[in-house]
mmCIF file of C-alpha atoms and ligand atoms in Angstrom:
data_model
loop_
_atom_site.group_PDB
_atom_site.id
_atom_site.type_symbol
_atom_site.label_atom_id
_atom_site.label_comp_id
_atom_site.label_asym_id
_atom_site.label_seq_id
_atom_site.Cartn_x
_atom_site.Cartn_y
_atom_site.Cartn_z
ATOM 1 C CA MET A 1150 -0.161 0.069 0.648
ATOM 2 C CA THR A 1151 1.381 3.453 -0.798
ATOM 3 C CA ARG A 1152 0.376 6.553 1.463
ATOM 4 C CA ASP A 1153 1.189 10.035 1.140
ATOM 5 C CA ARG A 1154 3.786 10.810 3.362
ATOM 6 C CA ARG A 1155 4.025 14.570 3.714
ATOM 7 C CA ARG A 1156 0.836 16.300 2.696
ATOM 8 C CA GLY A 1157 -1.683 17.044 5.117
ATOM 9 C CA TYR A 1158 -1.922 17.617 9.240
ATOM 10 C CA TRP A 1159 -3.537 16.087 12.534
ATOM 11 C CA ASN A 1160 -4.962 19.231 12.784
ATOM 12 C CA ARG A 1161 -4.904 21.481 10.276
ATOM 13 C CA ALA A 1162 -6.544 24.184 12.110
ATOM 14 C CA LYS A 1163 -3.936 24.422 15.281
ATOM 15 C CA GLU A 1164 -1.308 24.215 12.686
ATOM 16 C CA THR A 1165 -1.824 26.946 10.036
ATOM 17 C CA PHE A 1166 -3.309 29.262 13.086
ATOM 18 C CA SER A 1167 -2.622 32.796 12.508
ATOM 19 C CA ALA A 1168 -0.361 34.482 14.756
ATOM 20 C CA ALA A 1169 -2.966 36.579 17.363
ATOM 21 C CA ASP A 1170 -5.425 33.405 17.075
ATOM 22 C CA ARG A 1171 -1.887 31.185 18.127
ATOM 23 C CA ARG A 1172 -1.793 34.062 21.254
ATOM 24 C CA ARG A 1173 -5.930 33.725 21.878
ATOM 25 C CA TYR A 1174 -5.749 29.459 22.396
ATOM 26 C CA GLN A 1175 -2.196 30.151 24.569
ATOM 27 C CA SER A 1176 -3.713 32.968 26.736
ATOM 28 C CA ARG A 1177 -6.830 30.656 27.063
ATOM 29 C CA TRP A 1178 -5.575 27.033 28.507
ATOM 30 C CA LEU A 1179 -3.147 29.181 30.315
ATOM 31 C CA ALA A 1180 -5.357 31.008 32.341
ATOM 32 C CA ARG A 1181 -7.208 27.924 33.009
ATOM 33 C CA LEU A 1182 -3.877 25.871 33.442
ATOM 34 C CA VAL A 1183 -2.909 28.422 36.342
ATOM 35 C CA ALA A 1184 -5.911 28.534 37.754
ATOM 36 C CA HIS A 1185 -6.090 24.685 37.945
ATOM 37 C CA ALA A 1186 -2.520 23.769 39.176
ATOM 38 C CA TRP A 1187 -2.706 27.178 42.084
ATOM 39 C CA ALA A 1188 -5.749 24.783 43.352
ATOM 40 C CA HIS A 1189 -4.298 21.201 43.056
ATOM 41 C CA ALA A 1190 -0.718 22.227 42.109
ATOM 42 C CA PRO A 1191 0.773 22.962 46.225
ATOM 43 C CA GLY A 1192 4.047 23.171 44.862
ATOM 44 C CA VAL A 1193 2.774 25.353 41.875
ATOM 45 C CA ARG A 1194 1.444 27.699 44.039
ATOM 46 C CA ARG A 1195 4.206 28.124 46.174
ATOM 47 C CA ARG A 1196 5.864 29.327 43.225
ATOM 48 C CA LEU A 1197 3.714 31.434 42.678
ATOM 49 C CA GLU A 1198 2.966 32.997 46.498
ATOM 50 C CA HIS A 1199 7.089 33.241 46.204
ATOM 51 C CA ALA A 1200 7.238 35.694 43.806
ATOM 52 C CA GLY A 1201 4.068 37.559 45.263
ATOM 53 C CA LEU A 1202 1.903 37.033 42.084
ATOM 54 C CA ALA A 1203 -1.533 35.831 41.713
ATOM 55 C CA PRO A 1204 -2.918 33.075 39.232
ATOM 56 C CA GLY A 1205 -4.559 35.948 37.499
ATOM 57 C CA ASP A 1206 -0.636 37.690 36.653
ATOM 58 C CA LEU A 1207 0.288 35.625 34.093
ATOM 59 C CA ARG A 1208 -2.569 35.814 31.668
ATOM 60 C CA ASP A 1209 -0.130 35.012 28.344
ATOM 61 C CA GLU A 1210 3.272 35.186 27.424
ATOM 62 C CA ALA A 1211 4.309 38.018 28.167
ATOM 63 C CA SER A 1212 3.127 38.407 31.390
ATOM 64 C CA LEU A 1213 3.996 34.968 32.164
ATOM 65 C CA ALA A 1214 8.140 36.825 32.281
ATOM 66 C CA ARG A 1215 6.826 37.302 35.917
ATOM 67 C CA LEU A 1216 7.546 34.157 37.020
ATOM 68 C CA PRO A 1217 10.971 33.318 37.545
ATOM 69 C CA VAL A 1218 11.676 30.103 36.027
ATOM 70 C CA ILE A 1219 12.440 26.986 37.904
ATOM 71 C CA LYS A 1220 15.257 25.129 37.168
ATOM 72 C CA LYS A 1221 15.483 21.481 36.148
ATOM 73 C CA SER A 1222 18.304 20.916 38.923
ATOM 74 C CA GLU A 1223 16.324 21.932 41.577
ATOM 75 C CA MET A 1224 13.181 19.565 40.838
ATOM 76 C CA PRO A 1225 14.911 16.532 43.098
ATOM 77 C CA ASP A 1226 15.261 18.326 46.234
ATOM 78 C CA LEU A 1227 11.423 20.012 45.405
ATOM 79 C CA GLN A 1228 10.465 16.788 45.998
ATOM 80 C CA LYS A 1229 12.548 15.117 48.428
ATOM 81 C CA ALA A 1230 10.958 18.078 50.310
ATOM 82 C CA ASP A 1231 7.339 16.771 49.421
ATOM 83 C CA PRO A 1232 6.922 13.608 47.533
ATOM 84 C CA PRO A 1233 6.785 11.789 45.134
ATOM 85 C CA PHE A 1234 6.322 14.893 42.572
ATOM 86 C CA GLY A 1235 7.362 17.869 44.514
ATOM 87 C CA GLY A 1236 3.597 18.859 45.251
ATOM 88 C CA PHE A 1237 3.499 19.818 40.868
ATOM 89 C CA CYS A 1238 1.012 16.528 40.162
ATOM 90 C CA THR A 1239 -3.029 18.287 40.731
ATOM 91 C CA VAL A 1240 -4.523 14.190 41.049
ATOM 92 C CA PRO A 1241 -4.923 12.116 43.551
ATOM 93 C CA LEU A 1242 -2.183 9.008 43.220
ATOM 94 C CA THR A 1243 -5.979 7.050 42.053
ATOM 95 C CA ARG A 1244 -6.000 8.578 38.674
ATOM 96 C CA VAL A 1245 -2.243 8.248 37.746
ATOM 97 C CA ARG A 1246 -1.564 5.035 35.708
ATOM 98 C CA LYS A 1247 1.737 5.191 35.424
ATOM 99 C CA ILE A 1248 4.831 6.461 37.699
ATOM 100 C CA PHE A 1249 8.271 7.428 35.442
ATOM 101 C CA LEU A 1250 11.266 8.108 37.595
ATOM 102 C CA SER A 1251 13.926 9.741 35.095
ATOM 103 C CA PRO A 1252 17.240 11.014 35.208
ATOM 104 C CA GLY A 1253 18.244 13.477 38.528
ATOM 105 C CA PRO A 1254 16.643 10.903 39.913
ATOM 106 C CA ILE A 1255 13.383 13.463 38.855
ATOM 107 C CA VAL A 1256 9.353 11.709 39.179
ATOM 108 C CA GLU A 1257 6.850 12.200 37.076
ATOM 109 C CA PRO A 1258 3.315 11.676 37.265
ATOM 110 C CA MET A 1259 1.381 10.035 33.630
ATOM 111 C CA GLY A 1260 -1.691 11.513 33.822
ATOM 112 C CA PRO A 1261 -6.012 9.986 33.069
ATOM 113 C CA GLU A 1262 -5.196 12.245 29.977
ATOM 114 C CA VAL A 1263 -5.011 10.701 26.521
ATOM 115 C CA GLY A 1264 -2.047 12.499 24.719
ATOM 116 C CA ALA A 1265 -0.625 14.743 27.081
ATOM 117 C CA TRP A 1266 2.896 15.493 25.064
ATOM 118 C CA HIS A 1267 1.269 16.053 22.034
ATOM 119 C CA LEU A 1268 3.133 13.929 20.372
ATOM 120 C CA GLU A 1269 0.532 13.265 17.153
ATOM 121 C CA THR A 1270 1.133 15.888 15.766
ATOM 122 C CA CYS A 1271 4.772 15.747 15.624
ATOM 123 C CA LEU A 1272 3.906 12.297 14.105
ATOM 124 C CA TYR A 1273 1.969 12.702 11.741
ATOM 125 C CA ALA A 1274 3.931 15.712 10.132
ATOM 126 C CA GLY A 1275 6.159 13.049 9.524
ATOM 127 C CA GLY A 1276 4.403 10.783 7.527
ATOM 128 C CA PHE A 1277 2.992 8.518 10.589
ATOM 129 C CA ARG A 1278 -0.489 7.261 8.820
ATOM 130 C CA PRO A 1279 -2.847 5.218 10.299
ATOM 131 C CA GLY A 1280 -1.933 1.280 9.361
ATOM 132 C CA ASP A 1281 1.616 1.570 9.558
ATOM 133 C CA VAL A 1282 3.039 -0.579 11.747
ATOM 134 C CA ILE A 1283 5.912 0.391 14.589
ATOM 135 C CA LEU A 1284 8.593 -0.462 16.092
ATOM 136 C CA ASN A 1285 8.728 0.946 19.311
ATOM 137 C CA THR A 1286 13.076 0.497 20.197
ATOM 138 C CA TYR A 1287 13.153 3.423 22.849
ATOM 139 C CA SER A 1288 13.408 1.690 26.625
ATOM 140 C CA TYR A 1289 10.104 0.625 28.689
ATOM 141 C CA GLN A 1290 11.833 0.410 31.683
ATOM 142 C CA LEU A 1291 11.066 3.885 34.295
ATOM 143 C CA VAL A 1292 11.544 6.097 31.712
ATOM 144 C CA PRO A 1293 8.040 7.711 29.856
ATOM 145 C CA ALA A 1294 9.382 8.313 26.490
ATOM 146 C CA ALA A 1295 8.152 4.251 25.078
ATOM 147 C CA HIS A 1296 4.532 4.845 27.049
ATOM 148 C CA GLU A 1297 4.128 8.309 25.665
ATOM 149 C CA LEU A 1298 4.954 7.652 21.924
ATOM 150 C CA ASP A 1299 2.919 4.162 22.338
ATOM 151 C CA GLU A 1300 -0.897 5.946 23.689
ATOM 152 C CA ALA A 1301 -0.295 8.535 20.705
ATOM 153 C CA LEU A 1302 0.769 5.473 18.236
ATOM 154 C CA ALA A 1303 -2.880 4.616 19.246
ATOM 155 C CA LEU A 1304 -4.397 7.483 18.436
ATOM 156 C CA LEU A 1305 -2.815 8.194 15.183
ATOM 157 C CA GLY A 1306 -4.126 4.648 14.225
ATOM 158 C CA CYS A 1307 -1.281 2.878 13.969
ATOM 159 C CA THR A 1308 -0.046 -0.425 15.563
ATOM 160 C CA VAL A 1309 3.574 -0.597 18.104
ATOM 161 C CA VAL A 1310 5.381 -3.293 18.367
ATOM 162 C CA PRO A 1311 7.317 -2.338 21.799
ATOM 163 C CA THR A 1312 10.884 -4.359 21.084
ATOM 164 C CA GLY A 1313 12.545 -1.867 23.133
ATOM 165 C CA VAL A 1314 16.021 -1.460 23.522
ATOM 166 C CA GLY A 1315 19.116 -3.628 22.212
ATOM 167 C CA ASN A 1316 18.058 -7.000 20.955
ATOM 168 C CA THR A 1317 19.228 -6.986 16.976
ATOM 169 C CA GLU A 1318 19.144 -9.826 15.437
ATOM 170 C CA GLN A 1319 15.410 -10.500 17.446
ATOM 171 C CA GLN A 1320 14.221 -6.846 16.299
ATOM 172 C CA VAL A 1321 14.920 -7.105 12.883
ATOM 173 C CA ALA A 1322 13.546 -10.759 12.831
ATOM 174 C CA ALA A 1323 10.015 -8.739 14.206
ATOM 175 C CA ALA A 1324 10.518 -6.515 11.340
ATOM 176 C CA ARG A 1325 9.965 -8.524 9.039
ATOM 177 C CA ALA A 1326 7.307 -10.832 10.630
ATOM 178 C CA VAL A 1327 4.642 -8.063 11.187
ATOM 179 C CA ARG A 1328 6.332 -6.203 7.857
ATOM 180 C CA ALA A 1329 7.221 -3.046 9.838
ATOM 181 C CA THR A 1330 6.446 0.005 7.743
ATOM 182 C CA GLY A 1331 7.435 2.653 10.895
ATOM 183 C CA TYR A 1332 10.303 2.342 13.237
ATOM 184 C CA VAL A 1333 11.006 4.857 16.430
ATOM 185 C CA GLY A 1334 14.368 5.186 18.227
ATOM 186 C CA THR A 1335 17.161 6.291 17.935
ATOM 187 C CA PRO A 1336 18.948 7.334 14.951
ATOM 188 C CA SER A 1337 22.224 5.412 15.019
ATOM 189 C CA PHE A 1338 19.749 1.926 15.563
ATOM 190 C CA LEU A 1339 17.707 1.954 12.874
ATOM 191 C CA MET A 1340 21.066 2.238 10.649
ATOM 192 C CA THR A 1341 22.361 -0.855 12.394
ATOM 193 C CA LEU A 1342 19.378 -2.845 12.229
ATOM 194 C CA LEU A 1343 19.619 -1.630 8.087
ATOM 195 C CA LYS A 1344 22.926 -3.228 8.430
ATOM 196 C CA LYS A 1345 22.341 -5.907 9.836
ATOM 197 C CA ALA A 1346 18.842 -7.179 7.676
ATOM 198 C CA GLU A 1347 21.750 -6.765 4.244
ATOM 199 C CA GLU A 1348 23.685 -9.221 6.171
ATOM 200 C CA ASN A 1349 24.567 -12.666 4.031
ATOM 201 C CA GLY A 1350 22.479 -11.059 1.436
ATOM 202 C CA GLY A 1351 19.456 -10.298 4.305
ATOM 203 C CA GLU A 1352 16.072 -9.282 2.599
ATOM 204 C CA ARG A 1353 15.920 -5.999 3.193
ATOM 205 C CA LEU A 1354 13.498 -4.272 5.832
ATOM 206 C CA SER A 1355 10.396 -2.881 4.473
ATOM 207 C CA PHE A 1356 10.515 0.396 6.787
ATOM 208 C CA GLU A 1357 9.180 3.834 5.159
ATOM 209 C CA VAL A 1358 8.966 6.035 7.720
ATOM 210 C CA ALA A 1359 10.921 7.028 11.469
ATOM 211 C CA GLN A 1360 10.907 9.100 14.310
ATOM 212 C CA VAL A 1361 14.366 9.504 15.211
ATOM 213 C CA GLY A 1362 15.571 10.863 18.615
ATOM 214 C CA ALA A 1363 17.061 11.365 21.818
ATOM 215 C CA GLU A 1364 20.556 11.801 20.118
ATOM 216 C CA PRO A 1365 21.831 13.821 17.383
ATOM 217 C CA PHE A 1366 20.939 13.770 14.185
ATOM 218 C CA PRO A 1367 23.309 14.489 11.289
ATOM 219 C CA GLU A 1368 21.783 15.670 7.975
ATOM 220 C CA SER A 1369 24.251 13.138 6.515
ATOM 221 C CA LEU A 1370 22.737 10.254 7.874
ATOM 222 C CA ARG A 1371 19.388 11.648 7.250
ATOM 223 C CA ASN A 1372 20.696 11.714 3.241
ATOM 224 C CA VAL A 1373 21.186 7.918 3.760
ATOM 225 C CA PHE A 1374 18.006 6.662 5.157
ATOM 226 C CA ARG A 1375 16.369 8.650 2.418
ATOM 227 C CA ASP A 1376 18.492 7.819 -0.683
ATOM 228 C CA GLN A 1377 19.833 4.547 -0.243
ATOM 229 C CA TYR A 1378 16.444 3.018 1.772
ATOM 230 C CA GLY A 1379 13.925 5.471 1.328
ATOM 231 C CA ILE A 1380 13.065 6.286 4.566
ATOM 232 C CA ILE A 1381 11.227 9.415 5.617
ATOM 233 C CA ALA A 1382 12.969 10.309 8.810
ATOM 234 C CA ARG A 1383 12.523 13.391 11.522
ATOM 235 C CA GLN A 1384 13.581 14.363 14.860
ATOM 236 C CA GLY A 1385 11.645 16.048 17.351
ATOM 237 C CA PHE A 1386 12.495 18.191 20.413
ATOM 238 C CA GLY A 1387 11.160 17.580 23.961
ATOM 239 C CA THR A 1388 12.221 15.916 27.450
ATOM 240 C CA ALA A 1389 10.638 13.938 29.957
ATOM 241 C CA ASP A 1390 9.498 16.560 32.353
ATOM 242 C CA VAL A 1391 7.621 18.951 29.681
ATOM 243 C CA GLY A 1392 6.749 16.433 26.718
ATOM 244 C CA MET A 1393 7.276 17.282 23.264
ATOM 245 C CA LEU A 1394 7.871 20.727 22.282
ATOM 246 C CA GLY A 1395 8.860 20.714 18.579
ATOM 247 C CA TYR A 1396 8.151 18.475 15.953
ATOM 248 C CA GLU A 1397 9.799 18.826 12.325
ATOM 249 C CA CYS A 1398 7.780 18.520 9.834
ATOM 250 C CA PRO A 1399 7.992 17.646 5.830
ATOM 251 C CA GLU A 1400 10.064 21.064 5.093
ATOM 252 C CA ALA A 1401 12.529 19.270 7.739
ATOM 253 C CA SER A 1402 14.237 22.401 8.269
ATOM 254 C CA GLY A 1403 13.708 23.232 11.953
ATOM 255 C CA MET A 1404 11.087 22.136 14.581
ATOM 256 C CA HIS A 1405 7.805 23.380 14.861
ATOM 257 C CA LEU A 1406 6.526 24.443 18.474
ATOM 258 C CA VAL A 1407 3.888 23.097 18.995
ATOM 259 C CA GLU A 1408 0.708 25.250 20.797
ATOM 260 C CA ASP A 1409 0.340 23.100 23.146
ATOM 261 C CA ALA A 1410 3.925 24.069 25.389
ATOM 262 C CA ILE A 1411 4.978 27.661 25.266
ATOM 263 C CA ILE A 1412 9.044 27.586 24.395
ATOM 264 C CA GLN A 1413 10.294 31.050 25.547
ATOM 265 C CA VAL A 1414 14.361 31.365 24.590
ATOM 266 C CA CYS A 1415 15.172 33.300 27.476
ATOM 267 C CA ASP A 1416 18.727 34.340 29.382
ATOM 268 C CA PRO A 1417 20.386 31.277 31.043
ATOM 269 C CA GLN A 1418 21.439 33.406 34.491
ATOM 270 C CA THR A 1419 18.374 35.803 34.654
ATOM 271 C CA GLY A 1420 15.697 33.392 32.784
ATOM 272 C CA ALA A 1421 13.993 36.929 31.119
ATOM 273 C CA PRO A 1422 12.941 36.264 27.415
ATOM 274 C CA LEU A 1423 15.546 37.035 24.620
ATOM 275 C CA PRO A 1424 14.534 39.542 21.815
ATOM 276 C CA ALA A 1425 14.014 36.934 18.562
ATOM 277 C CA GLY A 1426 16.672 35.323 17.182
ATOM 278 C CA GLN A 1427 19.469 35.553 19.972
ATOM 279 C CA ILE A 1428 20.216 31.611 21.094
ATOM 280 C CA GLY A 1429 19.026 31.277 25.023
ATOM 281 C CA GLU A 1430 17.806 28.533 27.385
ATOM 282 C CA ILE A 1431 14.390 26.616 25.890
ATOM 283 C CA VAL A 1432 11.775 27.931 28.801
ATOM 284 C CA ALA A 1433 8.111 25.535 28.503
ATOM 285 C CA THR A 1434 5.445 25.874 29.979
ATOM 286 C CA VAL A 1435 3.168 23.313 29.338
ATOM 287 C CA ASN A 1436 -0.356 22.291 28.365
ATOM 288 C CA ASN A 1437 -0.362 19.479 30.685
ATOM 289 C CA PRO A 1438 -3.421 19.204 33.589
ATOM 290 C CA THR A 1439 -1.821 16.622 36.103
ATOM 291 C CA TYR A 1440 1.553 18.073 35.414
ATOM 292 C CA PRO A 1441 1.459 21.428 35.076
ATOM 293 C CA MET A 1442 5.348 22.560 34.300
ATOM 294 C CA ILE A 1443 5.249 26.060 34.625
ATOM 295 C CA ARG A 1444 8.138 28.533 33.615
ATOM 296 C CA PHE A 1445 10.380 24.744 33.644
ATOM 297 C CA GLY A 1446 14.331 25.963 32.708
ATOM 298 C CA THR A 1447 15.327 22.585 30.611
ATOM 299 C CA GLY A 1448 18.678 24.095 30.541
ATOM 300 C CA ASP A 1449 19.205 22.915 26.681
ATOM 301 C CA LEU A 1450 19.480 25.549 23.612
ATOM 302 C CA THR A 1451 18.364 27.034 20.751
ATOM 303 C CA VAL A 1452 17.141 30.101 18.280
ATOM 304 C CA VAL A 1453 14.002 30.781 17.082
ATOM 305 C CA THR A 1454 12.632 32.000 14.126
ATOM 306 C CA ASP A 1455 9.179 32.745 12.772
ATOM 307 C CA GLU A 1456 9.819 33.202 9.160
ATOM 308 C CA PRO A 1457 7.542 31.793 7.587
ATOM 309 C CA CYS A 1458 7.776 27.667 6.029
ATOM 310 C CA ALA A 1459 6.657 25.703 2.594
ATOM 311 C CA CYS A 1460 4.532 23.571 4.589
ATOM 312 C CA GLY A 1461 2.435 25.819 5.240
ATOM 313 C CA ARG A 1462 2.458 25.199 8.996
ATOM 314 C CA THR A 1463 2.382 28.378 10.557
ATOM 315 C CA SER A 1464 4.323 28.040 14.291
ATOM 316 C CA PRO A 1465 7.346 29.254 15.200
ATOM 317 C CA ARG A 1466 10.210 26.746 14.712
ATOM 318 C CA MET A 1467 12.699 26.012 17.008
ATOM 319 C CA LEU A 1468 16.698 25.691 15.416
ATOM 320 C CA GLY A 1469 17.918 22.779 16.064
ATOM 321 C CA TRP A 1470 18.913 21.889 19.667
ATOM 322 C CA ARG A 1471 22.670 24.129 20.264
ATOM 323 C CA GLY A 1472 23.480 22.964 23.032
ATOM 324 C CA ARG A 1473 23.927 23.151 27.234
ATOM 325 C CA ALA A 1474 22.797 26.681 28.962
ATOM 326 C CA ASP A 1475 25.861 26.107 31.335
ATOM 327 C CA GLU A 1476 28.148 26.256 28.691
ATOM 328 C CA VAL A 1477 27.136 30.261 27.444
ATOM 329 C CA THR A 1478 29.261 32.991 27.348
ATOM 330 C CA LYS A 1479 27.914 36.108 27.268
ATOM 331 C CA VAL A 1480 30.200 38.435 24.391
ATOM 332 C CA ARG A 1481 28.048 42.309 24.809
ATOM 333 C CA GLY A 1482 25.127 41.053 25.523
ATOM 334 C CA MET A 1483 24.991 38.169 23.168
ATOM 335 C CA PHE A 1484 25.586 34.814 24.697
ATOM 336 C CA ILE A 1485 27.099 32.404 22.931
ATOM 337 C CA HIS A 1486 28.351 28.543 22.997
ATOM 338 C CA PRO A 1487 30.532 25.750 21.465
ATOM 339 C CA ARG A 1488 28.952 25.086 18.791
ATOM 340 C CA GLN A 1489 28.025 28.146 17.174
ATOM 341 C CA VAL A 1490 32.488 28.581 17.231
ATOM 342 C CA ASP A 1491 32.214 24.995 14.822
ATOM 343 C CA GLU A 1492 29.060 26.267 13.111
ATOM 344 C CA VAL A 1493 31.742 29.489 12.216
ATOM 345 C CA ALA A 1494 34.705 27.270 11.345
ATOM 346 C CA ALA A 1495 33.074 25.035 9.080
ATOM 347 C CA ARG A 1496 31.721 27.972 6.756
ATOM 348 C CA ALA A 1497 34.959 28.725 6.009
ATOM 349 C CA PRO A 1498 37.414 27.264 3.886
ATOM 350 C CA GLY A 1499 40.407 25.117 4.958
ATOM 351 C CA VAL A 1500 40.004 25.990 8.248
ATOM 352 C CA ALA A 1501 41.999 23.410 10.763
ATOM 353 C CA ARG A 1502 42.141 24.341 14.623
ATOM 354 C CA PHE A 1503 40.400 26.832 15.467
ATOM 355 C CA HIS A 1504 38.824 28.670 19.208
ATOM 356 C CA VAL A 1505 37.539 32.144 20.278
ATOM 357 C CA VAL A 1506 39.403 33.709 23.256
ATOM 358 C CA VAL A 1507 36.963 36.091 24.639
ATOM 359 C CA GLY A 1508 38.321 39.691 25.991
ATOM 360 C CA ARG A 1509 37.800 42.789 27.784
ATOM 361 C CA GLU A 1510 39.180 46.585 26.378
ATOM 362 C CA GLY A 1511 37.931 49.450 28.462
ATOM 363 C CA HIS A 1512 34.177 48.696 28.839
ATOM 364 C CA GLN A 1513 33.919 46.352 25.753
ATOM 365 C CA ASP A 1514 34.163 42.887 25.123
ATOM 366 C CA THR A 1515 36.162 41.946 22.634
ATOM 367 C CA LEU A 1516 35.960 38.623 20.563
ATOM 368 C CA THR A 1517 39.540 36.960 18.427
ATOM 369 C CA PHE A 1518 38.363 33.697 15.629
ATOM 370 C CA ARG A 1519 41.952 32.604 16.325
ATOM 371 C CA ALA A 1520 42.303 30.080 12.949
ATOM 372 C CA GLU A 1521 45.490 27.703 11.396
ATOM 373 C CA LEU A 1522 44.402 27.174 8.390
ATOM 374 C CA ALA A 1523 45.324 23.751 6.048
ATOM 375 C CA ALA A 1524 48.354 23.951 3.712
ATOM 376 C CA GLY A 1525 47.418 25.762 0.425
ATOM 377 C CA THR A 1526 44.467 27.969 1.957
ATOM 378 C CA ASP A 1527 44.284 31.342 1.320
ATOM 379 C CA SER A 1528 44.367 33.206 4.712
ATOM 380 C CA GLY A 1529 42.388 36.326 2.859
ATOM 381 C CA ALA A 1530 39.529 34.461 1.874
ATOM 382 C CA ALA A 1531 39.542 32.075 4.817
ATOM 383 C CA ALA A 1532 39.387 35.741 7.170
ATOM 384 C CA ALA A 1533 37.154 37.215 5.883
ATOM 385 C CA ALA A 1534 34.464 34.267 5.106
ATOM 386 C CA LEU A 1535 35.209 33.891 9.492
ATOM 387 C CA GLU A 1536 34.426 37.969 9.518
ATOM 388 C CA SER A 1537 31.083 37.025 7.831
ATOM 389 C CA ALA A 1538 30.452 34.152 9.416
ATOM 390 C CA ILE A 1539 30.501 35.843 13.039
ATOM 391 C CA ARG A 1540 28.567 38.617 12.427
ATOM 392 C CA ASP A 1541 25.473 35.952 10.730
ATOM 393 C CA VAL A 1542 25.755 32.619 13.338
ATOM 394 C CA MET A 1543 26.785 35.048 16.744
ATOM 395 C CA LYS A 1544 24.654 38.924 15.798
ATOM 396 C CA LEU A 1545 28.558 39.979 16.706
ATOM 397 C CA ARG A 1546 31.484 41.610 15.417
ATOM 398 C CA GLY A 1547 34.644 39.647 15.983
ATOM 399 C CA GLU A 1548 38.360 39.518 14.639
ATOM 400 C CA VAL A 1549 39.718 37.373 13.167
ATOM 401 C CA ASN A 1550 43.668 35.963 13.753
ATOM 402 C CA VAL A 1551 45.170 33.337 11.657
ATOM 403 C CA VAL A 1552 48.120 31.269 13.099
ATOM 404 C CA PRO A 1553 50.898 29.930 12.022
ATOM 405 C CA PRO A 1554 50.510 25.747 12.360
ATOM 406 C CA GLY A 1555 50.602 24.813 15.997
ATOM 407 C CA SER A 1556 50.399 27.493 18.304
ATOM 408 C CA ILE A 1557 46.633 26.846 19.133
ATOM 409 C CA PRO A 1558 47.142 23.832 21.772
ATOM 410 C CA GLU A 1559 45.911 20.001 20.287
ATOM 411 C CA THR A 1560 43.345 20.705 24.694
ATOM 412 C CA VAL A 1561 41.962 23.931 23.631
ATOM 413 C CA LYS A 1562 38.346 24.928 25.030
ATOM 414 C CA LYS A 1563 36.330 26.403 21.793
ATOM 415 C CA ILE A 1564 35.892 29.971 23.625
ATOM 416 C CA THR A 1565 38.696 31.119 26.490
ATOM 417 C CA ASP A 1566 37.208 33.777 28.341
ATOM 418 C CA GLU A 1567 40.289 35.707 29.939
ATOM 419 C CA ARG A 1568 37.961 38.536 31.057
ATOM 420 C CA LYS A 1569 38.389 39.655 34.850
ATOM 421 C CA TRP A 1570 36.347 41.676 36.965
ATOM 422 C CA ASP A 1571 37.938 42.452 39.959
HETATM 423 ZN ZN1 ZN B 2211 7.297 22.912 8.061
#
């Protein structure tokens, strides 16, 4: 059977909201969620009271910023003080279907509502369709992702084979036995299964679609899945605490934000929302009435764009995962991250070894990109390319310093901060 895996929406009305309609929709559920949490989640109520806020003060995305961010790293202590959920669960245990224990350790409830992670939108946009038979290779032990995916796949009308982690040969046999059309799991394990199936001239697997996650997904690997195996592979971004926040559409040009989460890109130190286009920490508020995480700091960095997408979905997009918030350095009011340093180097020809030095002259931060070039590289062209890449990627002006081979130690950190503040 061939299916159109590119066109259509899981929920056309929501996914094509105008900006004003999206704001109205989000303000509506936010008001309901905050009032519900105030009444039933003492942990949330304590946070509001501590900030001197009443439920009516958090009406929309802008006013949300009045509530200080709660860091993921605070959760274990809060939960120890008020077990098991730190006062963040709004329903009695009789209505909690499952309890998960994620690394931290952080204890998470799965409440009575179906599809609280909003994964259906993500799976449909990624090409999953009713009638697909899916190998779910995520871990079923203790952590939520596999269980939440199963629920969303059931809503879509897909059939799940809960294979879990490992046992490569058994998984290949299972995929063949049921003629599996889809896969969820890590991209590297998908590659392992495809290779295993081909050993000794074996019959290829019948996968057509894959949702991958939990590790980086290089474009080169996506291309191998598409060109050599005919598999549409898409990724999403989420965490065990807040569920799915963003997903790739057929265009695969960033991850659309889900309508049932309010994502703010914030200063990792102050928690204040940053202007569009800047790198910052993902702070999420999610429409999950059982476990209402409000202004939850994920510790992950991203950049969000609201440029239109060719797929027709109108939500802003996260432009990839840009590292962890505790690795950023602030230069002239902008955050820079080691991955941006890599990105700058990749945009210029012949850059062999490199690092960034942040210094201070008078009252002004300085940024110097030091680079060693491969033999035969035109240093003028490389320096010009680096300078414009610094502006594009870091939104800053920086100096480029081409240095002789051997000047930069092999073990150097990507960003060296030489500023003295005393
Ligand atoms: Zn799109």
